[in-house]
Tab-separated table of C-alpha atoms and ligand atoms in Angstrom:
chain	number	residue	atom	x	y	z
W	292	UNK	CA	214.693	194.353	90.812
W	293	UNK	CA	211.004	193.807	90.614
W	294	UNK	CA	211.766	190.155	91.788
W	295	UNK	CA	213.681	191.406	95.134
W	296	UNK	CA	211.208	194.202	95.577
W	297	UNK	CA	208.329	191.138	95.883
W	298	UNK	CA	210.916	189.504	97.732
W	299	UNK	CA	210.981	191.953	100.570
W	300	UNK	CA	207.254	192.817	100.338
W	301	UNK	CA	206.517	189.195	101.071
W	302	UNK	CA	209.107	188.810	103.553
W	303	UNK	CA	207.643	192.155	105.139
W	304	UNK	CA	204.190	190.644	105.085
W	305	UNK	CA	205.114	187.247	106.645
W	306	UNK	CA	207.054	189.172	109.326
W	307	UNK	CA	204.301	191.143	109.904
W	308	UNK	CA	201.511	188.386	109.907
W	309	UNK	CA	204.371	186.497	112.775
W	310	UNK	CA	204.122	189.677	114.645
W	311	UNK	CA	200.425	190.000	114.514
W	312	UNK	CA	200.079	186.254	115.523
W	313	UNK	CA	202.502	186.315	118.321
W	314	UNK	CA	200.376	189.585	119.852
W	315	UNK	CA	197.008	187.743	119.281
W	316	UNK	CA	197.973	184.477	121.027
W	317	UNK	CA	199.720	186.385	123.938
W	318	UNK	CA	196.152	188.449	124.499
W	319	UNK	CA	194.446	184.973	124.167
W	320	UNK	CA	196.576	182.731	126.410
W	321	UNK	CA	196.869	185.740	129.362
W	322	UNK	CA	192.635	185.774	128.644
W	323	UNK	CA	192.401	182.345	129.719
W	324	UNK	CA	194.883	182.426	132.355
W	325	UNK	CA	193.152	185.497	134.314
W	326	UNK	CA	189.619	183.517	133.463
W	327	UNK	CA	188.525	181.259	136.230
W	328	UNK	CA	188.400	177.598	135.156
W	329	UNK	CA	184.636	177.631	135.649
W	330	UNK	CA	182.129	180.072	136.684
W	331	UNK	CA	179.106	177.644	138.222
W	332	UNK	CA	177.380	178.710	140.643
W	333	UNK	CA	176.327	176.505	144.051
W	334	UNK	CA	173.952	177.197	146.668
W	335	UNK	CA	175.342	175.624	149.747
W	336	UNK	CA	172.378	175.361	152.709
W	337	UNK	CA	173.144	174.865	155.976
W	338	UNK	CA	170.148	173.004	157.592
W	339	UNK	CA	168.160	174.269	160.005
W	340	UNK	CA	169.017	177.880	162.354
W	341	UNK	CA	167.321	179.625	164.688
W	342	UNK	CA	164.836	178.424	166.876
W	343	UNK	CA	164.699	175.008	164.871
W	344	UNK	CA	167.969	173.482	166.075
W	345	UNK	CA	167.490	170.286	164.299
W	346	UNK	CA	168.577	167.102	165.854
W	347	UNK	CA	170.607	166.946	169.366
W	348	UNK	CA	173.330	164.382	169.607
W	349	UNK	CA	173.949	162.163	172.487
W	350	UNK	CA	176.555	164.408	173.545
W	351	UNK	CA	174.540	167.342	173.047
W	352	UNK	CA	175.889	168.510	169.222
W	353	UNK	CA	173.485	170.812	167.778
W	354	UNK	CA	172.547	169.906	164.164
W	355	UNK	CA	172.047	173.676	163.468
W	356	UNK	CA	175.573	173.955	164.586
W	357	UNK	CA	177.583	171.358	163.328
W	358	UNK	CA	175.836	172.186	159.969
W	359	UNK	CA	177.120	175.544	160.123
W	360	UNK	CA	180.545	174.866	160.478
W	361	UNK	CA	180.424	172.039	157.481
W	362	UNK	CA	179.051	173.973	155.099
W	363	UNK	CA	181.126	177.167	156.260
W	364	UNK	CA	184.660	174.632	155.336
W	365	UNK	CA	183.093	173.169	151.404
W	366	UNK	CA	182.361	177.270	150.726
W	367	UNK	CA	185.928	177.637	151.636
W	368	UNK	CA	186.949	174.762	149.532
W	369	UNK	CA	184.512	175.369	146.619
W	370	UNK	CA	185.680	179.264	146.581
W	371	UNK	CA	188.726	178.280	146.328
W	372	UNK	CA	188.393	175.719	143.265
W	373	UNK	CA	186.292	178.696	141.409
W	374	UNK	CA	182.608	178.280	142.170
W	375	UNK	CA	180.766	181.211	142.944
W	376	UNK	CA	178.991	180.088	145.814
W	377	UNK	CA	175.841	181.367	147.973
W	378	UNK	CA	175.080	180.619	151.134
W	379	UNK	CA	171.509	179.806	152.522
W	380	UNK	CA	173.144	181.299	156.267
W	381	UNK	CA	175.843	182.380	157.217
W	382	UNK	CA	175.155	182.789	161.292
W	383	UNK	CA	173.453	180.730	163.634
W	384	UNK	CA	169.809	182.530	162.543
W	385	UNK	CA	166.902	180.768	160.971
W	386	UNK	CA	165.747	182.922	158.281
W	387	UNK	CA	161.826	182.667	159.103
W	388	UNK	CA	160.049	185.823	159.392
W	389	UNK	CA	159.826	186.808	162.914
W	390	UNK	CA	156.051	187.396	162.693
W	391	UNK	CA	155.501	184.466	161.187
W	392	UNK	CA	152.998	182.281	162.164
W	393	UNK	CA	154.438	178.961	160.681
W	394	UNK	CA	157.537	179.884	161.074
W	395	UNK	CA	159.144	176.696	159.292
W	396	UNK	CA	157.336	177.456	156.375
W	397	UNK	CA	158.590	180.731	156.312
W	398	UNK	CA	161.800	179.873	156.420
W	399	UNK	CA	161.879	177.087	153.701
W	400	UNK	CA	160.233	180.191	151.694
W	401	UNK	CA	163.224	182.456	152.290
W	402	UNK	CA	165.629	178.987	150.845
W	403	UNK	CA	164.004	178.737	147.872
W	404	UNK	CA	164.022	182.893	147.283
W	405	UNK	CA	167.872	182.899	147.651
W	406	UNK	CA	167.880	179.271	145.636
W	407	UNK	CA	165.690	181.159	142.924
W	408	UNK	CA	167.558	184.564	143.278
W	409	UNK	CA	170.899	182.493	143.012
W	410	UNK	CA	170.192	180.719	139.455
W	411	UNK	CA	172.357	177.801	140.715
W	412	UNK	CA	173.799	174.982	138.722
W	413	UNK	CA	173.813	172.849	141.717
W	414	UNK	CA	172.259	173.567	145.581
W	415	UNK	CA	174.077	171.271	148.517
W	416	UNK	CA	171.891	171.244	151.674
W	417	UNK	CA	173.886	169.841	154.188
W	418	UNK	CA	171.896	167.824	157.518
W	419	UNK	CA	173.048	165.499	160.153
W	420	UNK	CA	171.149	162.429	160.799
W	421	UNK	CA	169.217	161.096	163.464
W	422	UNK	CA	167.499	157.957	164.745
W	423	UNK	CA	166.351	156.219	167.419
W	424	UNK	CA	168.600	152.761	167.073
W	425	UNK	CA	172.035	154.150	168.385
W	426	UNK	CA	173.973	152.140	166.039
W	427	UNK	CA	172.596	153.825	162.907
W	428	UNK	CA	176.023	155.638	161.080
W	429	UNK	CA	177.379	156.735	158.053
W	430	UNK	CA	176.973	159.570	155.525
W	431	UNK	CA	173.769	159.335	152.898
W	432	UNK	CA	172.779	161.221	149.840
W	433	UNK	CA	169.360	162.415	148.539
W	434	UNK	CA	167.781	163.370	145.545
W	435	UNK	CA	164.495	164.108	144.187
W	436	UNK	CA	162.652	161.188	142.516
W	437	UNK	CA	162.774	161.604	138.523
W	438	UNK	CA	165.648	164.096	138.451
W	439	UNK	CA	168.383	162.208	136.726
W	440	UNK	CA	170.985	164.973	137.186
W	441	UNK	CA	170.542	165.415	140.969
W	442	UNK	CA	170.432	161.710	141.243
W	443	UNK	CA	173.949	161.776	139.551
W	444	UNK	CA	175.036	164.256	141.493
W	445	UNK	CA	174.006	162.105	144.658
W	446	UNK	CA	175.694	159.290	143.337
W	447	UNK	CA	178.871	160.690	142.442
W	448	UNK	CA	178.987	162.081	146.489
W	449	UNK	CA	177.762	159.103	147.614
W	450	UNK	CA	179.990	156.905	145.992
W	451	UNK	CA	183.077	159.424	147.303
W	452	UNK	CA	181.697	159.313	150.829
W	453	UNK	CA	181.516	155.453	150.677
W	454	UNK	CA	185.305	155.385	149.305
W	455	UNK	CA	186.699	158.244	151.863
W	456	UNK	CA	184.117	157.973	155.072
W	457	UNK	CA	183.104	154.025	154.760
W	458	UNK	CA	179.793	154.889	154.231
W	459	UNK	CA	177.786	151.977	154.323
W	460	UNK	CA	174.882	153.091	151.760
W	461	UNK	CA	175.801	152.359	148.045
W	462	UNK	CA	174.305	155.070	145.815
W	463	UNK	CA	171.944	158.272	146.510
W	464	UNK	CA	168.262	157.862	147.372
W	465	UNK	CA	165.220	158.931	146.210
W	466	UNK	CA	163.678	161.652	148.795
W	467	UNK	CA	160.628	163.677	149.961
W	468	UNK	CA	162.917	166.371	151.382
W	469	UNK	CA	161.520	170.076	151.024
W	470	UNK	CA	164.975	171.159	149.738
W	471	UNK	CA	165.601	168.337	147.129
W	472	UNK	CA	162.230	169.003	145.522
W	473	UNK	CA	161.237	172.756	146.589
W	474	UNK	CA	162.889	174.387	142.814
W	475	UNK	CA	164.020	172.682	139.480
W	476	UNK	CA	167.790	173.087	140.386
W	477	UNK	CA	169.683	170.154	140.594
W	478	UNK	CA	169.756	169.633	144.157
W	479	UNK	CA	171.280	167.203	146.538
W	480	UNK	CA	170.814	166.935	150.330
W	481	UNK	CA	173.618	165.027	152.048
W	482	UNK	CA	173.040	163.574	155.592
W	483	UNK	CA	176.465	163.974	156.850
W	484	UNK	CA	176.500	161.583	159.179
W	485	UNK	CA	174.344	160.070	162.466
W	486	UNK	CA	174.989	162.282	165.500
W	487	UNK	CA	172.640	160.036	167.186
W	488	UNK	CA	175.485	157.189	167.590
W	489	UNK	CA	177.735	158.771	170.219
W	490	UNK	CA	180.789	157.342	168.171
W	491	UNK	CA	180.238	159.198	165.200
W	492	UNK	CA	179.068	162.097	167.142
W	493	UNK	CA	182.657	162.172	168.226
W	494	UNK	CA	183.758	161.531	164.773
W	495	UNK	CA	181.935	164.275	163.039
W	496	UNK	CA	182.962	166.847	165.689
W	497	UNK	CA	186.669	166.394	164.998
W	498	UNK	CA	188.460	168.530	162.662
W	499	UNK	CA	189.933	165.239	160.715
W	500	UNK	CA	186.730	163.731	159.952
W	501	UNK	CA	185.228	166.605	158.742
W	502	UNK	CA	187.909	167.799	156.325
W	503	UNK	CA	187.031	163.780	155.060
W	504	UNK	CA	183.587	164.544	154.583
W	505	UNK	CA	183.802	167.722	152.818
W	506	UNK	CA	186.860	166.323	150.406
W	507	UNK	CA	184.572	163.610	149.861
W	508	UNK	CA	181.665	166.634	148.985
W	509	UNK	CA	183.222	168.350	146.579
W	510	UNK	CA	185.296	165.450	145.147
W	511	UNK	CA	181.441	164.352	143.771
W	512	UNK	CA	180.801	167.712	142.817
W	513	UNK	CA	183.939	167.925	141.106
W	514	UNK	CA	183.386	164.962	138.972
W	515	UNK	CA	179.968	166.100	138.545
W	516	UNK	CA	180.937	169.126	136.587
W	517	UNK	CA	183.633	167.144	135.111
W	518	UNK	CA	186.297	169.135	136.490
W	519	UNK	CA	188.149	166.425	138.530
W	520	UNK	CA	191.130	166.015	136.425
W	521	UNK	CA	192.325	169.358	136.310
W	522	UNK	CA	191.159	170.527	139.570
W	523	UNK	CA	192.010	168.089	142.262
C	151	ZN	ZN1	168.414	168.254	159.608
């Protein structure tokens, strides 16, 4: 009697336990799955706004513009893989102070606030390029001199950009570029192309090129978090 009285206790107690175990790993597992895969946060900066228009393309593109509209498609794409993500602009304004009298310094003031505000793991600043010799193309990368994990941030875009947009430079570069070296954050500032060369002018204006360049993007910044396997 004693012996099927313990019998039943223990069988009560591993029931029990089963019970208990089941509940705790069903609380668990629907934790993780309502829990975003990651919770980083990016500043994305859309060069330029306002008054300062940037660089004018052959075919009259306006850098301000065209750097709008990229980084308004990788916050799409980044919001959707789970980043919280803060923009520098979201409209066609600069964000100097009106009353300003340098007026660009103002405005690379206001950046670093919402950079500073934003506690980033990683600011984009997206730019297109410009220079004189017409047959200048292709996407770059920059970093700030000395910071190894912006430079392999740069890298890992670059090296995406080079696979998916035959861009001709091989790694990120070393740069003197307010918003690479204006806070601590890792920061990269990616040259999306020459609007300078009417060819890619065309290029970067159409819809098909510019879903490469922004898959190319946040491919790097993917595999910079170390998310690219599960995410992509
Ligand atoms: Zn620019």
């Amino acid at each position: 009697m004693i012996f099927s009285l313990n019998k039943k206790v223990i069988i009560c107690v591993l029931i029990s336990i089963f019970i208990i175990s089941a509940c705790c790993a069903t609380c668990f597992s629907v934790k993780l799955a309502k829990s975003p895969n990651f919770s980083y946060t990016i500043v994305i900066d859309a060069g330029h706004g306002g008054r300062d228009g940037g660089s004018v393309g052959k075919n009259g593109t306006i850098e301000k513009v065209i750097n709008l509209k990229y980084a308004k498609a990788l916050e799409k794409k980044l919001t959707e893989l789970g980043y919280n993500v803060i923009m520098t602009r979201t409209n066609d304004n600069g964000l100097y102070d009106e009353n300003a009298k340098n007026k660009k310094l103002s405005d690379m003031n206001a950046r670093l606030k919402i950079i500073e505000k934003a506690n980033p793991a990683l600011v984009i600043s997206l730019h297109m390029n410009s220079f004189p010799n017409q047959s200048a193309h292709g996407a770059s990368t920059y970093y700030r001199e000395g910071d190894s994990a912006s430079e392999t941030c740069a890298n890992l875009i670059q090296r995406a950009l080079n696979n998916y947009c035959d861009a001709p430079s091989i790694k990120g570069k070393p740069a003197d570029y307010y918003m690479v070296k204006c806070s601590y954050y890792t920061s990269v500032l990616v040259e999306c192309g020459f609007i300078s060369n009417p060819e890619e002018e065309a290029l970067l204006n159409s819809d098909a090129y510019q879903e490469k360049i922004i898959y190319a993007i946040y491919s790097g910044i993917q595999l910079y978090f170390g998310q690219f396997a599960s995410s992509i």
